[in-house]
Amino acid sequence: IELIDSTYHHHILDEILKALPREEHERFMQMLAERPDDKEILIYIMRFVPDIEARITNRSLQVRAILKKEIEDTKKRHLP
């Protein structure tokens, strides 16, 4: 479960950083480190990337599909 959570976190963070202007990366990372559960972070991001929620949703769906396929493939390899 931790691996799945870490994978999602990595991909979502990547999506945000790809969309956010480079000059905002440091500020965003500082905000995230100091207040990871603060809803104001999303509002901050949306000032620069209005469609970030849709981007995050799409990336999450892609990651879910990839992880699901990997789990199914692993089961097939390890089950008789």
PDB file of C-alpha atoms in Angstrom:
ATOM      1  CA  ILE A   1       0.000   0.000   0.000  1.00  0.00           C
ATOM      2  CA  GLU A   2       2.841   2.411   0.819  1.00  0.00           C
ATOM      3  CA  LEU A   3       4.364   1.774  -2.604  1.00  0.00           C
ATOM      4  CA  ILE A   4       1.066   2.601  -4.310  1.00  0.00           C
ATOM      5  CA  ASP A   5       0.661   5.758  -2.219  1.00  0.00           C
ATOM      6  CA  SER A   6       4.232   6.803  -2.982  1.00  0.00           C
ATOM      7  CA  THR A   7       3.726   6.169  -6.694  1.00  0.00           C
ATOM      8  CA  TYR A   8       0.575   8.307  -6.792  1.00  0.00           C
ATOM      9  CA  HIS A   9       2.286  11.054  -4.808  1.00  0.00           C
ATOM     10  CA  HIS A  10       5.263  11.065  -7.176  1.00  0.00           C
ATOM     11  CA  HIS A  11       3.107  11.244 -10.300  1.00  0.00           C
ATOM     12  CA  ILE A  12       0.800  13.966  -8.962  1.00  0.00           C
ATOM     13  CA  LEU A  13       3.752  16.039  -7.823  1.00  0.00           C
ATOM     14  CA  ASP A  14       5.329  15.576 -11.258  1.00  0.00           C
ATOM     15  CA  GLU A  15       2.118  16.717 -12.954  1.00  0.00           C
ATOM     16  CA  ILE A  16       1.941  19.845 -10.803  1.00  0.00           C
ATOM     17  CA  LEU A  17       5.590  20.735 -11.345  1.00  0.00           C
ATOM     18  CA  LYS A  18       5.313  20.209 -15.105  1.00  0.00           C
ATOM     19  CA  ALA A  19       2.354  22.610 -15.243  1.00  0.00           C
ATOM     20  CA  LEU A  20       3.533  25.189 -12.701  1.00  0.00           C
ATOM     21  CA  PRO A  21       5.947  27.862 -13.952  1.00  0.00           C
ATOM     22  CA  ARG A  22       9.513  26.971 -12.978  1.00  0.00           C
ATOM     23  CA  GLU A  23       9.935  30.184 -10.994  1.00  0.00           C
ATOM     24  CA  GLU A  24       7.074  29.035  -8.708  1.00  0.00           C
ATOM     25  CA  HIS A  25       8.520  25.588  -7.934  1.00  0.00           C
ATOM     26  CA  GLU A  26      10.494  26.631  -4.860  1.00  0.00           C
ATOM     27  CA  ARG A  27       7.560  28.501  -3.316  1.00  0.00           C
ATOM     28  CA  PHE A  28       5.209  25.602  -4.021  1.00  0.00           C
ATOM     29  CA  MET A  29       7.586  23.055  -2.486  1.00  0.00           C
ATOM     30  CA  GLN A  30       8.056  25.276   0.565  1.00  0.00           C
ATOM     31  CA  MET A  31       4.297  25.586   1.042  1.00  0.00           C
ATOM     32  CA  LEU A  32       3.857  21.841   0.618  1.00  0.00           C
ATOM     33  CA  ALA A  33       6.604  21.060   3.142  1.00  0.00           C
ATOM     34  CA  GLU A  34       5.264  23.492   5.731  1.00  0.00           C
ATOM     35  CA  ARG A  35       1.523  22.825   5.327  1.00  0.00           C
ATOM     36  CA  PRO A  36       0.883  19.686   3.257  1.00  0.00           C
ATOM     37  CA  ASP A  37      -2.841  19.576   4.087  1.00  0.00           C
ATOM     38  CA  ASP A  38      -3.558  23.269   3.473  1.00  0.00           C
ATOM     39  CA  LYS A  39      -6.261  23.756   0.835  1.00  0.00           C
ATOM     40  CA  GLU A  40      -4.729  27.149   0.027  1.00  0.00           C
ATOM     41  CA  ILE A  41      -1.976  25.287  -1.849  1.00  0.00           C
ATOM     42  CA  LEU A  42      -4.491  24.213  -4.490  1.00  0.00           C
ATOM     43  CA  ILE A  43      -5.772  27.773  -4.770  1.00  0.00           C
ATOM     44  CA  TYR A  44      -2.182  28.974  -5.190  1.00  0.00           C
ATOM     45  CA  ILE A  45      -1.538  26.445  -7.967  1.00  0.00           C
ATOM     46  CA  MET A  46      -4.805  27.330  -9.717  1.00  0.00           C
ATOM     47  CA  ARG A  47      -3.629  30.947 -10.060  1.00  0.00           C
ATOM     48  CA  PHE A  48      -1.034  29.653 -12.507  1.00  0.00           C
ATOM     49  CA  VAL A  49      -2.720  26.480 -13.792  1.00  0.00           C
ATOM     50  CA  PRO A  50      -6.520  26.905 -13.801  1.00  0.00           C
ATOM     51  CA  ASP A  51      -7.127  23.340 -15.041  1.00  0.00           C
ATOM     52  CA  ILE A  52      -4.837  21.630 -12.519  1.00  0.00           C
ATOM     53  CA  GLU A  53      -7.685  19.628 -10.984  1.00  0.00           C
ATOM     54  CA  ALA A  54      -8.507  18.062 -14.355  1.00  0.00           C
ATOM     55  CA  ARG A  55      -4.815  17.390 -14.981  1.00  0.00           C
ATOM     56  CA  ILE A  56      -4.458  15.695 -11.599  1.00  0.00           C
ATOM     57  CA  THR A  57      -7.591  13.627 -12.196  1.00  0.00           C
ATOM     58  CA  ASN A  58      -6.364  12.499 -15.618  1.00  0.00           C
ATOM     59  CA  ARG A  59      -2.914  11.626 -14.292  1.00  0.00           C
ATOM     60  CA  SER A  60      -4.469   9.699 -11.383  1.00  0.00           C
ATOM     61  CA  LEU A  61      -6.585   7.660 -13.783  1.00  0.00           C
ATOM     62  CA  GLN A  62      -3.515   6.881 -15.893  1.00  0.00           C
ATOM     63  CA  VAL A  63      -1.504   5.811 -12.854  1.00  0.00           C
ATOM     64  CA  ARG A  64      -4.379   3.686 -11.570  1.00  0.00           C
ATOM     65  CA  ALA A  65      -4.616   1.872 -14.905  1.00  0.00           C
ATOM     66  CA  ILE A  66      -0.864   1.246 -14.985  1.00  0.00           C
ATOM     67  CA  LEU A  67      -0.776  -0.024 -11.405  1.00  0.00           C
ATOM     68  CA  LYS A  68      -3.813  -2.234 -11.949  1.00  0.00           C
ATOM     69  CA  LYS A  69      -2.198  -3.817 -15.001  1.00  0.00           C
ATOM     70  CA  GLU A  70       1.087  -4.360 -13.146  1.00  0.00           C
ATOM     71  CA  ILE A  71      -0.739  -6.029 -10.244  1.00  0.00           C
ATOM     72  CA  GLU A  72      -2.703  -8.265 -12.624  1.00  0.00           C
ATOM     73  CA  ASP A  73       0.471  -9.203 -14.524  1.00  0.00           C
ATOM     74  CA  THR A  74       2.277 -10.007 -11.282  1.00  0.00           C
ATOM     75  CA  LYS A  75      -0.610 -12.216 -10.123  1.00  0.00           C
ATOM     76  CA  LYS A  76      -0.524 -14.118 -13.424  1.00  0.00           C
ATOM     77  CA  ARG A  77       3.200 -14.746 -13.105  1.00  0.00           C
ATOM     78  CA  HIS A  78       2.965 -15.957  -9.514  1.00  0.00           C
ATOM     79  CA  LEU A  79      -0.260 -17.974  -9.541  1.00  0.00           C
ATOM     80  CA  PRO A  80      -0.400 -21.484 -10.988  1.00  0.00           C
TER      81      PRO A  80
END
